[in-house]
Coordinates of C-alpha atoms in Angstrom, one line a residue:
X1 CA -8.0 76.0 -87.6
X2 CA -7.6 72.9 -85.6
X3 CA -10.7 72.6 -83.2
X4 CA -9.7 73.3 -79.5
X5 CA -10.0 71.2 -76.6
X6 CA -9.6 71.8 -72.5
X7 CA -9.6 69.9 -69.8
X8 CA -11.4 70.0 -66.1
X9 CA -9.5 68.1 -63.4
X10 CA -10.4 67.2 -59.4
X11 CA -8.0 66.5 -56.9
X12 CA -8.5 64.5 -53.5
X13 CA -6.7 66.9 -50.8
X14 CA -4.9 64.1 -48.5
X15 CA -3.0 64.3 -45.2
X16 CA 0.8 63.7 -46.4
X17 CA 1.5 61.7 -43.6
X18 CA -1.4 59.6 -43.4
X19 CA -2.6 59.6 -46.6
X20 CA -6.0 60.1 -45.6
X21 CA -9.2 62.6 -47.4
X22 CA -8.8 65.6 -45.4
X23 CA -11.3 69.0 -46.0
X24 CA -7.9 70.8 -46.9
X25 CA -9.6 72.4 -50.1
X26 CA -9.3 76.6 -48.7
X27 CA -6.1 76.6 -47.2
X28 CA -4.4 74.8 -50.7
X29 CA -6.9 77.3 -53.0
X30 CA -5.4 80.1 -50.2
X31 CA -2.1 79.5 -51.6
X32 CA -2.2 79.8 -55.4
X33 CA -1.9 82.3 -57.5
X34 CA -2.1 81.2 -60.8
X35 CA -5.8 81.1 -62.8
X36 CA -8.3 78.4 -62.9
X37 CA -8.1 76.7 -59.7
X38 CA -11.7 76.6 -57.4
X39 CA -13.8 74.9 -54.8
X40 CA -15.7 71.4 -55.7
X41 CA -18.9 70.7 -53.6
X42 CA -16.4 68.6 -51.0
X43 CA -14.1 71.0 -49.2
X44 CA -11.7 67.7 -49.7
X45 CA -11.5 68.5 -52.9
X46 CA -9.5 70.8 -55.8
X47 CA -11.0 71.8 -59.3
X48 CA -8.1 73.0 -62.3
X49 CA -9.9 74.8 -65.5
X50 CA -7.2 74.5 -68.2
X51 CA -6.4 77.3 -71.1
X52 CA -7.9 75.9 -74.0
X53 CA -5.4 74.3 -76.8
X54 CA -4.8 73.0 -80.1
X55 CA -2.2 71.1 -79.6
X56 CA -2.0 68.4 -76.8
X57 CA 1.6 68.6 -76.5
X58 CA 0.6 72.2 -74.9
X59 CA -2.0 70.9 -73.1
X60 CA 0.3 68.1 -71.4
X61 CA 2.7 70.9 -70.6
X62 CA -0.1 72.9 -69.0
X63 CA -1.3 69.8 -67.1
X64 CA 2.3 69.2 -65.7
X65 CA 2.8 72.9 -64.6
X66 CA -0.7 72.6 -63.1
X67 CA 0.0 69.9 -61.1
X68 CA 3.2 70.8 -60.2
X69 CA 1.6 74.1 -58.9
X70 CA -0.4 72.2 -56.7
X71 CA 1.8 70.1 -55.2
X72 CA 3.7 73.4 -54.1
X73 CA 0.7 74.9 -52.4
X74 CA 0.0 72.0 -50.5
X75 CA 3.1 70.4 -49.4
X76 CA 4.7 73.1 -47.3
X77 CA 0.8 72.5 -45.2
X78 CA 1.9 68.8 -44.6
X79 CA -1.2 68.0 -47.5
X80 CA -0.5 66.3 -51.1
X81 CA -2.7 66.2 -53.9
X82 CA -4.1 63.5 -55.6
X83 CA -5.8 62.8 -59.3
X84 CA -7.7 59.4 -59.1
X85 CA -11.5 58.7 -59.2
X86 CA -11.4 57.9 -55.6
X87 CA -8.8 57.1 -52.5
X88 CA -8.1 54.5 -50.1
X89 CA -8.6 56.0 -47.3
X90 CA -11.7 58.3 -47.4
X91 CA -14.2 59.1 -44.8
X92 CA -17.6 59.8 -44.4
X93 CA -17.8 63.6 -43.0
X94 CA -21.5 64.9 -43.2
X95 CA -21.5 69.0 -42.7
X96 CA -18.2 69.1 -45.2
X97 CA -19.7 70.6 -48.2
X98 CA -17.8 73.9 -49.3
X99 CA -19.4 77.1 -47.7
X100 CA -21.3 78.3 -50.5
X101 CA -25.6 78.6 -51.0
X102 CA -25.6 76.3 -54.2
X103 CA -23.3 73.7 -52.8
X104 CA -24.9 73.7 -48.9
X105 CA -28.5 73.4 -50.8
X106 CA -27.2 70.0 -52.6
X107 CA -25.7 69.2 -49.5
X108 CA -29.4 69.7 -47.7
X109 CA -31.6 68.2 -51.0
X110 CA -29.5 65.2 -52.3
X111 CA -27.8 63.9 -48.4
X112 CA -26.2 60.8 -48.3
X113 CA -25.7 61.0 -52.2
X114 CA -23.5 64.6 -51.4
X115 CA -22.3 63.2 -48.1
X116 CA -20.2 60.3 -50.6
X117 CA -19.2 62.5 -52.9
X118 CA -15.8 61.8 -52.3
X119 CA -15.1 61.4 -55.8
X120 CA -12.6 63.1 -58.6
X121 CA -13.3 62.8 -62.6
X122 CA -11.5 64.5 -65.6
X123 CA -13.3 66.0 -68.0
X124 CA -12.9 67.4 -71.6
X125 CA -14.2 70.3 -73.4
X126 CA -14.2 70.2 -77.5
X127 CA -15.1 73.0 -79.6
X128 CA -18.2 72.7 -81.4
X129 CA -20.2 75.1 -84.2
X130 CA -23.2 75.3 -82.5
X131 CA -25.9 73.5 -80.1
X132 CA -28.0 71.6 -82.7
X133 CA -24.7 70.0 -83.9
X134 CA -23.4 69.4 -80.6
X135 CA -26.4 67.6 -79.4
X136 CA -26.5 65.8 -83.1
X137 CA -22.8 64.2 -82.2
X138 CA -23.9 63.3 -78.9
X139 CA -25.9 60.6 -80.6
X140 CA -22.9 59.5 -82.7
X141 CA -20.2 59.7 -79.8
X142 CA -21.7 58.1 -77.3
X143 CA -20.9 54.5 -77.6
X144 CA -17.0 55.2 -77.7
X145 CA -17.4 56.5 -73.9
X146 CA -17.4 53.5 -72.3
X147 CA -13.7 52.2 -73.5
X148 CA -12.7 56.3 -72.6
X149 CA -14.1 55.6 -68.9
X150 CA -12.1 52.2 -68.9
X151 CA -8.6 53.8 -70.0
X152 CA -9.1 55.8 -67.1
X153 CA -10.1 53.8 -64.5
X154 CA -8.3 54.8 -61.1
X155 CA -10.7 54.0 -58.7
X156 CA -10.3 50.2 -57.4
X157 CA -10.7 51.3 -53.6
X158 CA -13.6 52.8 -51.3
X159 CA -13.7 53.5 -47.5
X160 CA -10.0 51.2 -46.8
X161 CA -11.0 48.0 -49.1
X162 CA -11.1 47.3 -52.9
X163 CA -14.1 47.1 -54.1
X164 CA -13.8 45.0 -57.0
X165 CA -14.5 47.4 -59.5
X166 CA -11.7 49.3 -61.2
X167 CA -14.1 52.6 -61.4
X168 CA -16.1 52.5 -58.3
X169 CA -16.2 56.4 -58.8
X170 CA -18.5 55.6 -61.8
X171 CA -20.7 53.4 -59.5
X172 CA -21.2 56.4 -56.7
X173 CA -21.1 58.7 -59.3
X174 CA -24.7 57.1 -60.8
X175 CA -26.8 57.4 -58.0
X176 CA -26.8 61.1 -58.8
X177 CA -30.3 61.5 -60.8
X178 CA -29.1 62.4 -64.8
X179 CA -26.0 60.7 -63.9
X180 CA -25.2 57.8 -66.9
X181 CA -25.5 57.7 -70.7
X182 CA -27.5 60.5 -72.5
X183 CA -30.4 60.1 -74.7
X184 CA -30.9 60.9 -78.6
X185 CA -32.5 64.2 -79.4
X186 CA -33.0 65.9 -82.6
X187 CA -32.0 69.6 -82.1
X188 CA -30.6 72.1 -79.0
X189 CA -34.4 73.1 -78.4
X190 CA -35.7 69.3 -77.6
X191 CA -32.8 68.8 -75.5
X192 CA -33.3 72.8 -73.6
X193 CA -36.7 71.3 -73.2
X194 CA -35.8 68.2 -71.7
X195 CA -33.7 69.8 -69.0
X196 CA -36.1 72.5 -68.2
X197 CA -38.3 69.8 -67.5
X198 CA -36.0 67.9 -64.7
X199 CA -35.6 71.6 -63.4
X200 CA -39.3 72.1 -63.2
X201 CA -40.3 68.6 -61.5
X202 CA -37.6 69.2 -59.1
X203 CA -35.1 66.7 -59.4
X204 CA -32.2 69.2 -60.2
X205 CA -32.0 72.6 -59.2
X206 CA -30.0 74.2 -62.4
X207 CA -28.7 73.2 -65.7
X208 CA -25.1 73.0 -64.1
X209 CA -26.4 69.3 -62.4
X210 CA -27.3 68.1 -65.6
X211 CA -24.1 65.3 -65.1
X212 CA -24.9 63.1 -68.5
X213 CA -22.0 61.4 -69.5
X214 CA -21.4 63.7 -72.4
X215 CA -23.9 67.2 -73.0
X216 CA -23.7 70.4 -74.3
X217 CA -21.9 73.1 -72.2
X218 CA -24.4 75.8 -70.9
X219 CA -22.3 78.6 -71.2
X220 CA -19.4 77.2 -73.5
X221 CA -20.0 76.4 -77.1
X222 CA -18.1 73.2 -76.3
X223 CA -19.6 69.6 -76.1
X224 CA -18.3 68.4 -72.5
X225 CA -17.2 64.8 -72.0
X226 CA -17.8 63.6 -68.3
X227 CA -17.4 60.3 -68.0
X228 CA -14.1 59.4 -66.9
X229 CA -12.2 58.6 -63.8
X230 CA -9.1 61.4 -62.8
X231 CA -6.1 60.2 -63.7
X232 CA -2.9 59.8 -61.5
X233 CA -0.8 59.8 -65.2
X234 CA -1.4 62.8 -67.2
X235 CA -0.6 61.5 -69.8
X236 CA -3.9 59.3 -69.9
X237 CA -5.8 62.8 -69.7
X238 CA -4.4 63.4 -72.7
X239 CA -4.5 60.5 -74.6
X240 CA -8.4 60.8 -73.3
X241 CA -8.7 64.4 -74.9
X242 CA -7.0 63.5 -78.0
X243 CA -9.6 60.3 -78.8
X244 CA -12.6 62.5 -77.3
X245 CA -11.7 65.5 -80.1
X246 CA -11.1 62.8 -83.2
X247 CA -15.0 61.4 -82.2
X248 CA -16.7 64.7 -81.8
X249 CA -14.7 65.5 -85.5
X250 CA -15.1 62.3 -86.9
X251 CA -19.1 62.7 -85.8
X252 CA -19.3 66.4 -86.9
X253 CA -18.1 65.5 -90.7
X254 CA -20.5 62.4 -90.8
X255 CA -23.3 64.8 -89.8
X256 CA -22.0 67.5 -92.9
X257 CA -21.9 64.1 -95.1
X258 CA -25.4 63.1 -94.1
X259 CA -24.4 59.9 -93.2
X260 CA -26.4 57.9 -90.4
X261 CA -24.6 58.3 -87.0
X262 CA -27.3 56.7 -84.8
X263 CA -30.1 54.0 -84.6
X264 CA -32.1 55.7 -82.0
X265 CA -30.8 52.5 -79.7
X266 CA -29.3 53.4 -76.3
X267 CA -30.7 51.0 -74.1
X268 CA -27.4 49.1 -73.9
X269 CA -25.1 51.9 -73.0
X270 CA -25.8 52.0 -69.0
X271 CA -25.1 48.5 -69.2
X272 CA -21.6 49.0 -71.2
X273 CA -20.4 51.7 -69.0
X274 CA -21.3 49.0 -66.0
X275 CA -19.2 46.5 -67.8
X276 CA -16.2 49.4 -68.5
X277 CA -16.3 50.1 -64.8
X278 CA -16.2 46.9 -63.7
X279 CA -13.2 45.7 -65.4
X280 CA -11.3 48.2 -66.8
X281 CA -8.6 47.3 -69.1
X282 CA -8.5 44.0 -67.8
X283 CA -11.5 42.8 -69.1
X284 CA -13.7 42.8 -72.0
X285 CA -15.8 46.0 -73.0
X286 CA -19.2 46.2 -75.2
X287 CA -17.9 46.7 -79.0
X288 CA -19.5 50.0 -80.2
X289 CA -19.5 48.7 -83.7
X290 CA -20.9 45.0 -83.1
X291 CA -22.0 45.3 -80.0
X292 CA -20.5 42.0 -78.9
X293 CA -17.9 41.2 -75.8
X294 CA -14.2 41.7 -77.1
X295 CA -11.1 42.3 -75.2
X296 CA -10.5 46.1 -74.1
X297 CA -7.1 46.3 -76.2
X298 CA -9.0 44.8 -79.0
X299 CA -11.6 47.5 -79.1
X300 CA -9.0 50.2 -78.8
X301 CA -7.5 49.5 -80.9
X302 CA -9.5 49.5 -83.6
X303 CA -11.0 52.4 -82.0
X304 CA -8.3 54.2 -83.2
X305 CA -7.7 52.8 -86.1
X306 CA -11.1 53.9 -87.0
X307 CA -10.5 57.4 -86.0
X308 CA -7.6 58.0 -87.8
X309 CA -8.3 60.6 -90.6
X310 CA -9.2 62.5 -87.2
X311 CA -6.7 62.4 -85.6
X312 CA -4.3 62.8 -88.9
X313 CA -6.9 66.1 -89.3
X314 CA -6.4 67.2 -85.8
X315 CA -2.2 66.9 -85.9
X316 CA -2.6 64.2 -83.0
X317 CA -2.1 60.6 -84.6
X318 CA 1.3 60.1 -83.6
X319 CA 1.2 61.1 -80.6
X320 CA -2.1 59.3 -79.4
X321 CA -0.8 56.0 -81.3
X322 CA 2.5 56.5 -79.2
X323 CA -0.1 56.9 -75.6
X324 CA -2.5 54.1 -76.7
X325 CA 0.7 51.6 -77.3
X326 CA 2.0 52.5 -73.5
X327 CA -1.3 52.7 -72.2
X328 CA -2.0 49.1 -72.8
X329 CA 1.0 48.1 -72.3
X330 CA 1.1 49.4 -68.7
X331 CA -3.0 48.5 -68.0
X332 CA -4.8 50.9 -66.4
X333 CA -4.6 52.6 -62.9
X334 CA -7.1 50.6 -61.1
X335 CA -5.0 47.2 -61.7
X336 CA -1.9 49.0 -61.6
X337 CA -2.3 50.3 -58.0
X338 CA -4.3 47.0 -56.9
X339 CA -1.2 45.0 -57.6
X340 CA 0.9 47.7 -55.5
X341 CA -1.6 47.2 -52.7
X342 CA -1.4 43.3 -52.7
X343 CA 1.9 43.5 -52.4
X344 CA 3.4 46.4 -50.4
X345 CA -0.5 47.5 -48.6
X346 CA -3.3 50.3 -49.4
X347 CA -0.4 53.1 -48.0
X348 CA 1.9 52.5 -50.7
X349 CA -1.4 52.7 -53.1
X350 CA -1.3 55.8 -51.6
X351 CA 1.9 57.0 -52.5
X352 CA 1.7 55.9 -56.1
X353 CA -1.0 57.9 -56.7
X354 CA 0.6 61.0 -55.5
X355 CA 4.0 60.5 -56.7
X356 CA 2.3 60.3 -60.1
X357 CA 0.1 63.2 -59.9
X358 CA 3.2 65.2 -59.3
X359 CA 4.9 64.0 -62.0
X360 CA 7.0 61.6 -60.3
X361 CA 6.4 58.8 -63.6
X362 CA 7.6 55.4 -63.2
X363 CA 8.6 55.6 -59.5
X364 CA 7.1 52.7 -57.1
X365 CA 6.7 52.9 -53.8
X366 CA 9.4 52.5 -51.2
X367 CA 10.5 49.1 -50.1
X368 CA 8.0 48.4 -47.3
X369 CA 7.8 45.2 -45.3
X370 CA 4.9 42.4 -46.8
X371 CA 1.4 43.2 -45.4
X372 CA -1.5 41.2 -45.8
X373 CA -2.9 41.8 -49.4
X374 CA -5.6 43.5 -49.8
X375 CA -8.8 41.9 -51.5
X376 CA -12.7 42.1 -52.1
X377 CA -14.7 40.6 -49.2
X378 CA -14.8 36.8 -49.4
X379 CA -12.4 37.0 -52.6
X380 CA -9.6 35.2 -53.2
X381 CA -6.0 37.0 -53.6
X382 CA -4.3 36.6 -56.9
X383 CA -0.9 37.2 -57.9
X384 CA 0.0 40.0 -60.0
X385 CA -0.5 39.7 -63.4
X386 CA 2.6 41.4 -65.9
X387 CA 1.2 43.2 -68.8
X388 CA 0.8 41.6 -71.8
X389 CA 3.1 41.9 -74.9
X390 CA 2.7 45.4 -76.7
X391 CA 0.9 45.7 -80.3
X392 CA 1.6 48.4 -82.1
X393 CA -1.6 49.9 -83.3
X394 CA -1.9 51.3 -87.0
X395 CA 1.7 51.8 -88.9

């Protein structure tokens, strides 16, 4: 049987009008019916379990009607929902964590940390045997994260200016203390061991705030990725959940074969996830294989090519070819929605990323009259820049 896989998704709760964070969680979640939807620590924020699936076709149709379920709750409240790794226009609330003990004791331990926690990711379940062979893979997987985080990127602006960055969620996101790349361990016990150690010297309180970029479910026999950005396009959570289940597959059969899946050297992945958040798509990104500089498309692309008797295995070449050839060729969300911004102003950034989390694909913002672009402090304001020409990728 074809391995399953599932996503987690957060959603920014915004003022429709304004387009600004608003602690609008309860009264959305006080309107839906359907299964899966809960609380986040931020009571600005939405949280969507999804069924689990074989097929990502189903699990893009399941990600539409989720969204689109949303959107109903919300809208007739004057609030809209919205899947990116952060928003234009947040604010800094202290006292807004969601009423309940575990969140309010974060709240109290961890402060300002909690307090700008204003920040949405997607996340991926895979099936997986057992514990010693998802903590095995981890070893092996972990260098494709960083181009993962970089096709998602959605998170160019914080607190009304752009940051520079096209994942500042991942750069708020690290302050958090196991937040960033996971280390190698030899078996489920070593790693149990490890985290009953941060629980004992007080620096988390359970094994839920273990937040490694990739780890081990504690109550799932799924290995959880967590590194990316949410996505305004579904279809780049999918294309996401497709690559993530072809490594943890491609990893698991190297591991059967007994072929070597890590060097023991991870030192450089903090610093590759840095590079991935900086830049995006736009830029280059740390080459798991050489572990050289080379243009994100490049990587990708052979990314892919490399996985494909994965993919072929999981049913899921075709249509992640298909997402990797659009999702080049229209850059990721971060650049996307800067450009918008330069031109039409943060608002319309706004809009985008709503209209898309709807399902509104391919609509721009309204015509609005030119505002002053918006750019990094003391940076210069370039032009936008067209995608380049689309490659195919395998054939």
């Amino acid at each position: 049987m074809t391995v399953r896989v599932g996503v987690e998704e957060e959603f920014h709760v915004l003022d429709l009008e304004s387009g600004r964070l608003v602690p609008g969680a309860d009264a959305v979640l006080g309107r839906l019916r359907g299964p899966g939807f809960k609380p986040e620590l931020q009571r600005s924020a939405v949280e969507w379990n999804s069924p689990v699936h074989t097929s990502l076709e189903a699990l893009r149709t399941d990600l539409a009607g989720a969204r689109r379920e949303l959107d109903a709750a919300a809208s007739p409240l004057g609030l809209a929902v919205a899947a990116a790794g952060t928003v234009p226009f947040a604010r800094l609330t202290p006292g807004d964590a969601t009423a309940d003990p575990r969140y309010r004791t974060m709240a109290e331990e961890y402060r300002r940390v909690s307090d700008e926690h204003l920040v949405c990711s997607a996340q991926v379940h895979v099936d997986i045997p057992d514990r010693d062979t998802a903590v095995r893979v981890m070893c092996a997987v972990s260098p494709w994260l960083p181009p993962l985080l970089a096709l998602s990127a959605s998170s160019p602006f914080w607190l009304g200016a752009d940051t520079g960055y096209a994942s500042w969620r991942t750069m708020l996101w690290q302050r958090w203390p196991t937040a960033g790349p996971v280390g190698c361990f030899a078996s489920a016990a070593e790693y149990d061991a490890a985290v009953a150690d941060l629980i004992r010297g007080g620096m988390i309180s359970d094994p839920g705030m273990v937040y490694f970029d990739l780890r081990p479910s504690d109550h799932q026999r799924t290995l959880e990725l967590r590194i990316c950005d949410a996505c305004p396009s579904p279809e780049t959570v999918v294309l996401v959940a497709g690559l993530f289940r072809a490594l943890v597959e491609d990893a698991r059969l190297r591991l059967e074969r007994r072929d070597p899946v890590c060097d023991g050297r991870h030192e450089w992945l903090r610093a590759a996830v840095w590079r991935a958040a900086r830049t995006g798509l736009k830029g280059p990104l740390v080459d798991p294989e050489t572990r050289l500089a080379a243009p994100a498309p490049v990587v990708l692309r052979g990314m892919v090519r490399r996985l494909r008797p994965a993919l072929e295995a999981c049913g899921d070449w075709d249509t992640v070819r298909l997402l990797m050839t659009e999702a080049l060729a229209r850059g990721d969300a971060a650049h996307r929605l800067r450009r918008i911004a330069e031109v039409h102003g943060l608002r319309a950034a706004v809009e985008t990323i709503v209209a898309e989390t709807r399902g509104d694909r391919g609509r721009g913002p309204a015509p609005a009259p030119a505002r002053r672009p918006v750019a990094a402090a003391g940076a210069p304001v370039r032009a936008p820049v067209a995608p380049g020409p689309v490659e195919a990728i395998g054939g």
